[in-house]
Amino acid sequence: MQRIDHIINGEVVVGSSGRVNAVFNPATGLQTKEVALAAVDEVDAAVAAAQAAYDGWRSMSIARRTKLMFEFRNLVVAAQEELAELLTSEHGKVFSDSLGEIQRGIENIEFACDIADHLKGSVNEQASTGIDVTTVRRPLGVVAGITPFNFPAMIPLWMAPNAVAAGNTFVLKPSERDPSVPRRIVELFHEAGFPPGVVNLVNGDKVAVDRLLEHPDVKAVSFVGSTPIAKYVYETGTSHGKRIQALGGAKNHMVVLPDADIDLAADAAVSAAYGSAGERCMAISVVAAVGEVADPLIDAIKLRMEKLVIGDGMDPASEMGPLVTREHRDRVAGYIDSARRQGATIVVDGNEMAFEGAGFFLGTSLIDRVTTDMDCYRDEIFGPVLSIVRCASYTEAVKLISDNRWGNGTAIFTRDGGAARRFQEDADAGMVGINVPVPVPVGYHSFGGWKSSLFGDIAMYGPEGVRFYTRPKVITTRWPDPATSTVNLGFPTND
Ligand code: NAD
């Protein structure tokens, strides 16, 4: 059985806690590996290594740090297929999705390659007579990243490149469900020439997370995961005086107006709801169908669902893979029955689709006439289940979004520019798509939801990411009047 251990100070450290987590290939249902779960002293060792590396790293020139980041970028580009295969073998998503995820991660590394520009401060000359004022952005020290299972490559790359490019040292605590890709990424940092201790990896669970949140040498924590844990991380970390950005769950609505292009909207709904088996924080889980659009839209979605090929993510024919674990698959499946009991209309029941073998597969589901009091609406399902809420008007659809406790992403499908522009303003969410179902910002903007989708006030990656990993220092300077200098500067004197 292959074992995944920690990487501390550039060395593999075999976990000594005696606790491990089983890692599965979701397509076969078989355990393939086990991952060490860190004890407190192992987290302490990683933080100590990062702390010891900090002074040398932050004082290294931007030119040199940038060269290392370029080298890392090139290694990740060269390793994309290897990483994607590893990703599919533990997460389950189809190979093309895994490759796409790595591409999005590379965007973030490329942004970090331009750190010289992002760290530029600002200067006022002659703020007062003979006085200049300069603001520079300084790194924080040791920062930690705690990441979820659903993007094991992209989300560590949302964090680590900007954090270390800005001069911090980093401790990554990835999900214990698919730990191989984050481990390979940390190896690639070292292969690129990053000094030992600058990027460290501890695998683990709540024990490791709690230690990072209370450790006095950890200055900031970036977290991405479910809402209850994000809230916990935010409250615990800030109570220990740390800067925290904690991105939580989501329930993303796609509004379809009666004038929308039905084919475009149906294509978008199917790819955004069922892509990656719905295990995306930006997945569409609710279509707010306005007026008479509901029936033709449902027909068009159903037609596409029938053609969707579900299978092993490494099979090029597969368009959707299995869910990440058996327990998660069973939990998602339960929402179809609860929706039926609570009075919704099940248009397609994913439980009726049969699969060979022991993989964690589930068919796609479509539920119509969903109301806001049903479990399938109230909870984040995080699986291939799409709910349709019928709305009488645009205003009703917008209210649905505003009343929802999450506010990660949302989208509108319409041909009406005025309605789209209005929606851009009205939508109570951090990321908005106009005829774009999954509006994940490019690496040079920033990612962050509103309401229960983000605890803290600084979004992740891009310019906000650099802001999170740095703090301003303002320097006020006065030099003696050159006329009084002891050096002969060639000024006329009174003699
Ligand atoms: P999760 O909350 O279970 O786990 C996230 C991280 O927290 C993991 O590293 C895990 O080890 C740790 N963790 C789990 N339980 C903990 C506990 N009790 N105490 C301390 N730490 C704990 O999330 P997940 O299932 O891995 O990921 C899916 C969730 O992440 C979904 O809710 C999804 O919406 C969300 N997500 C959000 C975004 C976003 O950008 N907002 C992006 C991706 C995923």
Coordinates of C-alpha atoms and ligand atoms in Angstrom, one line a residue:
M1 CA 0.0 0.0 0.0
Q2 CA 1.5 3.3 -1.1
R3 CA 1.8 5.9 1.7
I4 CA 1.6 9.6 1.5
D5 CA 3.7 11.4 4.2
H6 CA 4.7 15.0 5.1
I7 CA 7.3 17.2 3.4
I8 CA 9.0 19.4 6.0
N9 CA 12.1 21.5 5.4
G10 CA 12.5 19.8 2.0
E11 CA 12.5 16.3 3.4
V12 CA 10.0 13.5 3.4
V13 CA 8.9 13.0 7.1
V14 CA 7.2 9.7 7.8
G15 CA 4.1 10.3 9.8
S16 CA 4.5 9.1 13.4
S17 CA 1.0 9.7 14.9
G18 CA -0.1 6.2 14.1
R19 CA -3.2 7.7 12.4
V20 CA -3.9 7.3 8.7
N21 CA -6.8 7.9 6.3
A22 CA -7.6 5.5 3.4
V23 CA -7.4 7.0 -0.1
F24 CA -9.6 5.4 -2.8
N25 CA -9.9 5.3 -6.5
P26 CA -13.5 6.4 -6.8
A27 CA -14.0 4.8 -10.2
T28 CA -13.2 1.3 -8.8
G29 CA -14.2 1.8 -5.2
L30 CA -10.8 0.3 -4.1
Q31 CA -8.4 1.7 -1.6
T32 CA -5.2 2.5 -3.4
K33 CA -3.2 4.4 -0.7
E34 CA -3.1 5.7 2.8
V35 CA -2.2 9.1 4.0
A36 CA -0.6 10.0 7.3
L37 CA -2.6 12.3 9.6
A38 CA -0.3 14.6 11.4
A39 CA 0.1 14.9 15.2
V40 CA 0.6 18.3 16.8
D41 CA 4.4 17.9 17.0
E42 CA 4.5 17.3 13.2
V43 CA 2.6 20.5 12.5
D44 CA 5.0 22.3 14.9
A45 CA 8.0 20.9 13.0
A46 CA 6.5 22.2 9.7
V47 CA 5.8 25.7 11.2
A48 CA 9.3 25.7 12.8
A49 CA 10.9 24.9 9.4
A50 CA 8.9 27.7 7.7
Q51 CA 9.8 30.1 10.5
A52 CA 13.5 29.3 10.2
A53 CA 13.4 29.8 6.4
Y54 CA 11.5 33.1 6.6
D55 CA 14.3 35.6 7.1
G56 CA 16.4 34.3 4.3
W57 CA 13.5 34.0 2.0
R58 CA 11.9 37.4 2.5
S59 CA 15.3 39.1 2.0
M60 CA 16.1 37.2 -1.2
S61 CA 15.8 39.6 -4.2
I62 CA 12.5 39.8 -6.1
A63 CA 14.5 38.9 -9.2
R64 CA 15.7 35.7 -7.7
R65 CA 12.3 34.8 -6.2
T66 CA 10.7 35.5 -9.6
K67 CA 13.2 33.2 -11.4
L68 CA 12.3 30.4 -9.1
M69 CA 8.6 31.0 -9.7
F70 CA 9.1 30.8 -13.5
E71 CA 11.0 27.6 -13.0
F72 CA 8.2 26.2 -10.9
R73 CA 5.6 27.2 -13.5
N74 CA 7.6 25.4 -16.2
L75 CA 7.8 22.2 -14.2
V76 CA 4.0 22.3 -13.5
V77 CA 3.3 22.9 -17.2
A78 CA 5.6 19.9 -18.1
A79 CA 3.9 17.7 -15.4
Q80 CA 0.3 18.6 -16.3
E81 CA -0.7 15.2 -17.7
E82 CA 1.0 13.3 -14.9
L83 CA -0.8 15.6 -12.3
A84 CA -4.1 15.2 -14.1
E85 CA -4.0 11.5 -14.2
L86 CA -3.1 11.4 -10.5
L87 CA -6.0 13.8 -9.8
T88 CA -8.5 11.7 -11.6
S89 CA -7.4 8.6 -9.8
E90 CA -8.2 10.0 -6.4
H91 CA -10.9 12.6 -7.1
G92 CA -12.8 10.8 -9.9
K93 CA -13.4 13.8 -12.2
V94 CA -12.8 13.1 -15.9
F95 CA -9.2 13.6 -17.2
S96 CA -10.1 16.7 -19.3
D97 CA -11.6 18.3 -16.2
S98 CA -8.4 17.5 -14.3
L99 CA -6.3 19.1 -17.0
G100 CA -8.6 22.1 -17.0
E101 CA -8.2 22.5 -13.3
I102 CA -4.4 22.4 -13.6
Q103 CA -4.5 25.1 -16.3
R104 CA -6.5 27.3 -13.9
G105 CA -3.8 26.6 -11.3
I106 CA -1.0 27.6 -13.8
E107 CA -2.8 30.9 -14.3
N108 CA -2.2 31.7 -10.7
I109 CA 1.4 30.7 -10.9
E110 CA 1.8 33.1 -13.9
F111 CA 0.2 35.9 -11.9
A112 CA 2.7 35.2 -9.1
C113 CA 5.6 35.4 -11.7
D114 CA 4.7 39.1 -12.0
I115 CA 5.1 39.7 -8.3
A116 CA 7.5 42.6 -8.8
D117 CA 4.6 44.6 -10.3
H118 CA 2.1 43.5 -7.6
L119 CA 4.4 44.5 -4.8
K120 CA 5.0 48.0 -6.1
G121 CA 4.3 50.5 -3.4
S122 CA 3.5 54.2 -3.6
V123 CA 5.4 57.4 -2.9
N124 CA 4.5 61.0 -2.3
E125 CA 7.4 63.3 -2.7
Q126 CA 7.5 66.5 -0.7
A127 CA 4.5 65.6 1.5
S128 CA 5.8 68.4 3.7
T129 CA 8.9 70.5 3.0
G130 CA 11.8 68.0 2.7
I131 CA 9.6 65.1 3.6
D132 CA 8.7 62.1 1.5
V133 CA 6.2 59.4 2.4
T134 CA 6.5 55.8 0.9
T135 CA 4.2 52.9 1.4
V136 CA 5.6 49.4 0.8
R137 CA 3.9 46.0 1.2
R138 CA 5.7 43.6 3.5
P139 CA 5.2 39.8 3.9
L140 CA 3.5 38.5 7.1
G141 CA 5.8 35.5 8.0
V142 CA 4.6 31.9 8.1
V143 CA 1.2 31.5 6.4
A144 CA -0.9 28.3 6.1
G145 CA -3.3 27.0 3.5
I146 CA -6.0 24.5 4.3
T147 CA -7.7 23.1 1.1
P148 CA -10.7 20.9 0.2
F149 CA -10.9 17.7 -1.8
N150 CA -12.7 19.1 -4.9
F151 CA -9.8 21.0 -6.5
P152 CA -6.7 19.4 -5.1
A153 CA -4.4 21.1 -7.6
M154 CA -6.0 24.5 -8.3
I155 CA -6.8 25.6 -4.8
P156 CA -3.3 25.0 -3.3
L157 CA -2.2 27.0 -6.4
W158 CA -4.6 29.8 -5.5
M159 CA -2.6 30.2 -2.3
A160 CA 1.0 29.0 -2.3
P161 CA 2.4 30.9 -5.3
N162 CA 1.2 34.3 -4.3
A163 CA 2.1 33.7 -0.6
V164 CA 5.7 32.7 -1.3
A165 CA 6.2 35.2 -4.1
A166 CA 5.3 38.0 -1.7
G167 CA 8.0 36.7 0.7
N168 CA 6.1 34.5 3.1
T169 CA 6.9 30.9 3.9
F170 CA 4.0 28.4 3.6
V171 CA 2.5 25.3 5.2
L172 CA 0.0 23.4 3.2
K173 CA -2.6 21.1 4.8
P174 CA -4.5 19.6 1.9
S175 CA -7.6 17.4 2.0
E176 CA -7.0 13.9 3.3
R177 CA -9.3 12.5 0.6
D178 CA -7.0 13.1 -2.4
P179 CA -3.6 14.1 -1.1
S180 CA -1.3 12.9 -4.0
V181 CA -1.6 15.9 -6.2
P182 CA -0.8 18.5 -3.5
R183 CA 2.1 16.4 -2.5
R184 CA 3.5 16.4 -6.0
I185 CA 3.0 20.1 -6.2
V186 CA 5.1 20.6 -3.1
E187 CA 7.8 18.3 -4.6
L188 CA 7.8 20.5 -7.8
F189 CA 8.4 23.6 -5.7
H190 CA 11.5 21.9 -4.4
E191 CA 12.6 20.6 -7.8
A192 CA 12.3 24.2 -9.1
G193 CA 14.9 25.2 -6.5
F194 CA 12.8 26.8 -3.7
P195 CA 14.9 26.6 -0.5
P196 CA 14.0 24.0 2.1
G197 CA 11.3 25.3 4.5
V198 CA 9.8 27.8 2.2
V199 CA 6.9 25.4 1.2
N200 CA 6.0 22.6 3.6
L201 CA 3.3 19.9 3.5
V202 CA 1.5 18.4 6.5
N203 CA -1.2 15.9 5.8
G204 CA -3.9 15.7 8.4
D205 CA -7.4 16.3 9.7
K206 CA -8.9 18.4 12.5
V207 CA -5.9 17.9 14.7
A208 CA -3.5 19.5 12.2
V209 CA -6.1 22.3 11.4
D210 CA -6.6 23.2 15.0
R211 CA -2.8 23.3 15.7
L212 CA -2.3 25.7 12.7
L213 CA -5.1 27.9 13.9
E214 CA -3.6 28.3 17.4
H215 CA 0.1 28.2 16.6
P216 CA 1.6 31.5 17.6
D217 CA 4.1 31.6 14.7
V218 CA 1.3 31.2 12.0
K219 CA 0.4 34.7 11.0
A220 CA -2.4 34.0 8.5
V221 CA -4.6 31.2 7.2
S222 CA -6.3 30.7 3.9
F223 CA -9.0 28.2 4.0
V224 CA -11.4 26.7 1.4
G225 CA -14.0 24.1 2.3
S226 CA -17.6 23.7 3.6
T227 CA -19.4 26.5 5.3
P228 CA -19.5 25.1 8.9
I229 CA -15.7 24.4 8.8
A230 CA -15.0 27.8 7.2
K231 CA -16.9 29.6 9.9
Y232 CA -15.1 27.5 12.6
V233 CA -11.7 28.3 11.0
Y234 CA -12.5 32.0 10.8
E235 CA -13.7 32.2 14.4
T236 CA -10.9 30.1 15.9
G237 CA -8.2 31.7 13.8
T238 CA -9.2 35.3 14.5
S239 CA -9.6 34.6 18.2
H240 CA -5.9 33.6 18.1
G241 CA -5.1 37.0 16.4
K242 CA -4.6 35.7 12.9
R243 CA -5.6 37.1 9.6
I244 CA -8.1 34.6 8.1
Q245 CA -9.8 34.3 4.7
A246 CA -12.2 31.3 4.8
L247 CA -14.2 30.4 1.7
G248 CA -17.2 28.3 2.4
G249 CA -19.9 26.4 0.5
A250 CA -22.4 27.6 -2.1
K251 CA -25.8 27.2 -3.7
N252 CA -25.4 28.9 -7.1
H253 CA -28.5 30.0 -9.0
M254 CA -28.8 30.4 -12.7
V255 CA -31.6 32.7 -13.8
V256 CA -33.1 31.9 -17.2
L257 CA -35.3 34.7 -18.6
P258 CA -38.1 33.9 -21.1
D259 CA -36.1 35.5 -24.0
A260 CA -33.0 33.3 -23.4
D261 CA -31.5 31.1 -26.1
I262 CA -32.9 27.7 -24.8
D263 CA -30.1 25.6 -26.4
L264 CA -27.4 27.8 -25.0
A265 CA -29.0 27.9 -21.5
A266 CA -29.6 24.1 -21.5
D267 CA -26.0 23.4 -22.6
A268 CA -24.8 25.7 -19.8
A269 CA -27.1 24.2 -17.2
V270 CA -26.0 20.6 -18.0
S271 CA -22.2 21.4 -18.0
A272 CA -22.4 23.6 -14.9
A273 CA -24.6 21.3 -12.9
Y274 CA -23.2 17.9 -13.7
G275 CA -19.6 18.7 -14.7
S276 CA -17.2 17.2 -12.1
A277 CA -20.3 15.4 -10.8
G278 CA -21.5 18.6 -9.3
E279 CA -18.6 18.7 -6.9
R280 CA -17.7 22.3 -7.7
C281 CA -18.2 25.3 -5.4
M282 CA -19.3 27.2 -8.5
A283 CA -21.6 24.4 -9.9
I284 CA -25.1 25.5 -10.7
S285 CA -27.4 23.7 -8.4
V286 CA -30.6 25.8 -8.9
V287 CA -32.1 27.0 -12.1
A288 CA -34.6 29.9 -11.5
A289 CA -36.8 29.5 -14.5
V290 CA -38.7 32.7 -15.2
G291 CA -42.2 32.5 -16.7
E292 CA -42.9 30.3 -19.7
V293 CA -39.2 29.3 -20.1
A294 CA -39.5 26.4 -17.6
D295 CA -41.1 23.7 -19.7
P296 CA -39.0 24.0 -22.9
L297 CA -35.8 24.4 -20.8
I298 CA -36.6 21.3 -18.8
D299 CA -37.2 19.3 -22.0
A300 CA -33.9 20.6 -23.5
I301 CA -31.9 19.7 -20.3
K302 CA -33.5 16.3 -20.1
L303 CA -32.5 15.5 -23.7
R304 CA -28.9 16.4 -22.9
M305 CA -28.9 14.4 -19.7
E306 CA -29.9 11.2 -21.6
K307 CA -26.8 11.6 -23.8
L308 CA -24.3 12.3 -21.0
V309 CA -21.7 9.5 -20.7
I310 CA -20.9 8.6 -17.1
G311 CA -17.9 6.4 -16.4
D312 CA -14.3 6.1 -15.3
G313 CA -12.7 9.5 -15.6
M314 CA -9.7 8.0 -17.5
D315 CA -12.0 6.7 -20.3
P316 CA -11.9 9.4 -23.0
A317 CA -15.6 8.7 -23.7
S318 CA -16.6 9.7 -20.1
E319 CA -18.1 13.1 -19.6
M320 CA -18.8 12.7 -15.8
G321 CA -17.0 10.5 -13.3
P322 CA -17.9 9.1 -9.9
L323 CA -18.3 11.0 -6.6
V324 CA -15.4 11.2 -4.3
T325 CA -16.4 8.7 -1.6
R326 CA -19.1 6.1 -1.1
E327 CA -20.5 8.0 1.9
H328 CA -20.8 11.2 -0.1
R329 CA -22.5 9.4 -3.0
D330 CA -25.0 7.9 -0.6
R331 CA -25.7 11.3 1.0
V332 CA -26.3 12.9 -2.4
A333 CA -28.6 10.1 -3.5
G334 CA -30.7 10.6 -0.4
Y335 CA -31.7 14.1 -1.5
I336 CA -33.8 12.7 -4.4
D337 CA -36.0 10.7 -2.1
S338 CA -36.4 13.6 0.3
A339 CA -37.4 15.9 -2.5
R340 CA -40.0 13.3 -3.7
R341 CA -41.4 13.0 -0.1
Q342 CA -41.5 16.8 0.2
G343 CA -43.6 17.2 -2.9
A344 CA -41.1 18.0 -5.7
T345 CA -41.4 16.4 -9.2
I346 CA -38.5 14.1 -10.0
V347 CA -37.9 14.5 -13.7
V348 CA -34.8 12.3 -13.8
D349 CA -33.8 10.1 -10.8
G350 CA -30.1 9.4 -10.8
N351 CA -30.7 6.5 -8.4
E352 CA -32.3 4.6 -11.3
M353 CA -29.2 4.4 -13.3
A354 CA -27.3 1.2 -12.8
F355 CA -23.5 0.9 -12.8
E356 CA -21.2 -2.1 -12.9
G357 CA -18.6 -2.6 -10.2
A358 CA -18.0 -1.0 -6.9
G359 CA -17.2 2.6 -8.0
F360 CA -18.9 5.6 -6.3
F361 CA -21.1 6.3 -9.3
L362 CA -24.5 8.0 -9.3
G363 CA -26.6 9.1 -12.2
T364 CA -27.6 12.7 -12.8
S365 CA -30.9 14.0 -11.3
L366 CA -33.3 16.8 -12.3
I367 CA -35.9 18.0 -9.8
D368 CA -38.7 20.3 -10.8
R369 CA -41.1 22.4 -8.8
V370 CA -38.6 22.8 -5.9
T371 CA -39.6 25.2 -3.2
T372 CA -37.3 27.0 -0.8
D373 CA -38.4 24.9 2.3
M374 CA -37.3 21.6 0.8
D375 CA -34.0 20.0 1.9
C376 CA -32.7 19.8 -1.7
Y377 CA -33.0 23.6 -1.8
R378 CA -31.9 24.4 1.7
D379 CA -28.7 22.3 1.8
E380 CA -25.6 22.3 -0.3
I381 CA -25.8 18.9 -2.0
F382 CA -22.5 19.0 -3.8
G383 CA -23.4 16.3 -6.3
P384 CA -25.0 15.9 -9.7
V385 CA -28.5 17.1 -8.8
L386 CA -30.1 20.1 -10.4
S387 CA -33.2 21.8 -8.9
I388 CA -35.7 23.9 -10.9
V389 CA -37.5 26.7 -9.0
R390 CA -40.2 28.2 -11.2
C391 CA -40.4 32.0 -10.8
A392 CA -43.2 34.3 -12.0
S393 CA -40.8 37.2 -12.7
Y394 CA -37.3 38.5 -12.8
T395 CA -37.9 40.2 -9.5
E396 CA -38.9 36.9 -7.9
A397 CA -35.7 35.2 -9.2
V398 CA -33.5 38.0 -7.8
K399 CA -35.2 37.8 -4.4
L400 CA -34.6 34.0 -4.4
I401 CA -30.8 34.7 -4.7
S402 CA -30.9 37.5 -2.1
D403 CA -32.8 35.4 0.4
N404 CA -30.3 32.5 0.0
R405 CA -27.8 32.2 2.8
W406 CA -24.9 31.6 0.3
G407 CA -23.7 34.1 -2.3
N408 CA -20.8 32.5 -4.2
G409 CA -21.6 32.7 -7.9
T410 CA -24.7 33.3 -9.9
A411 CA -25.6 33.7 -13.6
I412 CA -28.3 35.0 -15.9
F413 CA -29.2 33.8 -19.4
T414 CA -30.9 36.4 -21.5
R415 CA -30.6 38.2 -24.8
D416 CA -31.7 41.5 -23.2
G417 CA -28.7 43.7 -22.4
G418 CA -30.7 46.0 -20.1
A419 CA -31.9 43.0 -18.1
A420 CA -28.4 41.6 -17.9
R421 CA -27.0 44.9 -16.8
R422 CA -29.7 45.2 -14.1
F423 CA -28.9 41.7 -12.9
Q424 CA -25.2 42.6 -12.6
E425 CA -26.2 45.2 -10.1
D426 CA -29.0 43.3 -8.3
A427 CA -27.3 39.9 -7.9
D428 CA -26.4 39.4 -4.2
A429 CA -23.3 37.3 -4.9
G430 CA -19.6 37.8 -5.2
M431 CA -19.2 36.5 -8.8
V432 CA -21.7 37.0 -11.6
G433 CA -22.0 35.5 -15.0
I434 CA -23.9 37.0 -17.9
N435 CA -24.6 34.1 -20.3
V436 CA -21.6 32.4 -18.5
P437 CA -22.7 29.7 -16.1
V438 CA -19.5 29.3 -14.0
P439 CA -18.0 32.7 -13.7
V440 CA -14.7 31.8 -12.0
P441 CA -12.5 34.9 -12.3
V442 CA -9.3 34.7 -14.2
G443 CA -6.1 34.6 -12.2
Y444 CA -5.5 38.4 -12.4
H445 CA -8.9 39.1 -10.8
S446 CA -9.8 37.6 -7.5
F447 CA -12.2 34.9 -6.3
G448 CA -14.6 35.3 -3.4
G449 CA -18.2 34.9 -2.6
W450 CA -20.5 36.8 -0.3
K451 CA -22.6 35.9 2.8
S452 CA -21.9 32.3 4.0
S453 CA -19.6 31.7 1.1
L454 CA -16.7 33.8 2.6
F455 CA -15.8 34.5 6.2
G456 CA -13.3 37.4 6.3
D457 CA -13.1 40.3 4.0
I458 CA -10.3 39.6 1.5
A459 CA -11.0 37.4 -1.5
M460 CA -8.5 34.8 -2.8
Y461 CA -5.8 35.0 -5.4
G462 CA -5.1 37.8 -7.9
P463 CA -4.7 41.3 -6.4
E464 CA -6.7 40.5 -3.3
G465 CA -4.5 37.5 -2.7
V466 CA -1.4 39.7 -2.7
R467 CA -3.2 42.1 -0.3
F468 CA -4.0 39.2 2.0
Y469 CA -0.4 37.9 2.1
T470 CA 1.1 41.4 2.8
R471 CA 0.7 44.3 5.1
P472 CA 1.5 47.9 4.4
K473 CA 4.4 49.7 6.0
V474 CA 4.6 53.5 5.6
I475 CA 8.0 55.2 5.8
T476 CA 8.2 59.0 6.3
T477 CA 11.7 60.4 5.4
R478 CA 13.4 63.7 6.1
W479 CA 17.0 64.4 5.0
P480 CA 18.9 67.5 6.0
D481 CA 18.7 70.4 3.5
P482 CA 21.5 69.7 0.9
A483 CA 22.7 73.3 1.3
T484 CA 23.9 72.3 4.8
S485 CA 25.6 69.1 3.6
T486 CA 29.2 68.5 4.5
V487 CA 29.7 66.9 1.0
N488 CA 30.5 69.5 -1.6
L489 CA 27.5 69.1 -3.9
G490 CA 28.4 72.2 -5.9
F491 CA 25.7 74.5 -4.4
P492 CA 26.6 78.1 -4.0
T493 CA 27.6 78.9 -0.4
N494 CA 27.4 82.2 1.5
D495 CA 31.2 82.4 1.9
Ligands
NAD1 P1 -14.5 20.2 4.2 O1 -14.9 21.5 4.9 O2 -14.9 18.9 4.7 O3 -12.8 20.2 4.3 C1 -12.0 21.2 3.9 C2 -10.7 21.2 4.8 O4 -11.1 21.3 6.2 C3 -10.0 19.9 4.6 O5 -8.6 20.2 4.5 C4 -10.3 19.1 5.9 O6 -9.3 18.2 6.3 C5 -10.6 20.2 6.9 N1 -11.6 19.8 7.9 C6 -12.6 19.0 7.7 N2 -13.3 18.8 8.9 C7 -12.7 19.6 9.8 C8 -13.0 19.9 11.2 N3 -14.0 19.4 11.8 N4 -12.1 20.8 11.8 C9 -11.1 21.3 11.2 N5 -10.8 21.0 9.9 C10 -11.6 20.2 9.2 O7 -14.7 20.4 2.6 P2 -14.6 19.4 1.5 O8 -15.7 18.4 1.6 O9 -13.2 18.9 1.4 O10 -14.8 20.3 0.2 C11 -16.1 20.6 -0.3 C12 -16.7 21.9 0.3 O11 -15.8 22.9 0.0 C13 -18.0 22.3 -0.3 O12 -18.8 22.8 0.7 C14 -17.6 23.4 -1.3 O13 -18.6 24.3 -1.7 C15 -16.5 24.0 -0.6 N6 -15.6 24.7 -1.6 C16 -15.7 26.1 -1.6 C17 -15.0 26.8 -2.5 C18 -15.1 28.3 -2.6 O14 -14.3 28.8 -3.3 N7 -16.0 28.9 -1.9 C19 -14.1 26.1 -3.4 C20 -14.1 24.7 -3.3 C21 -14.8 24.1 -2.4

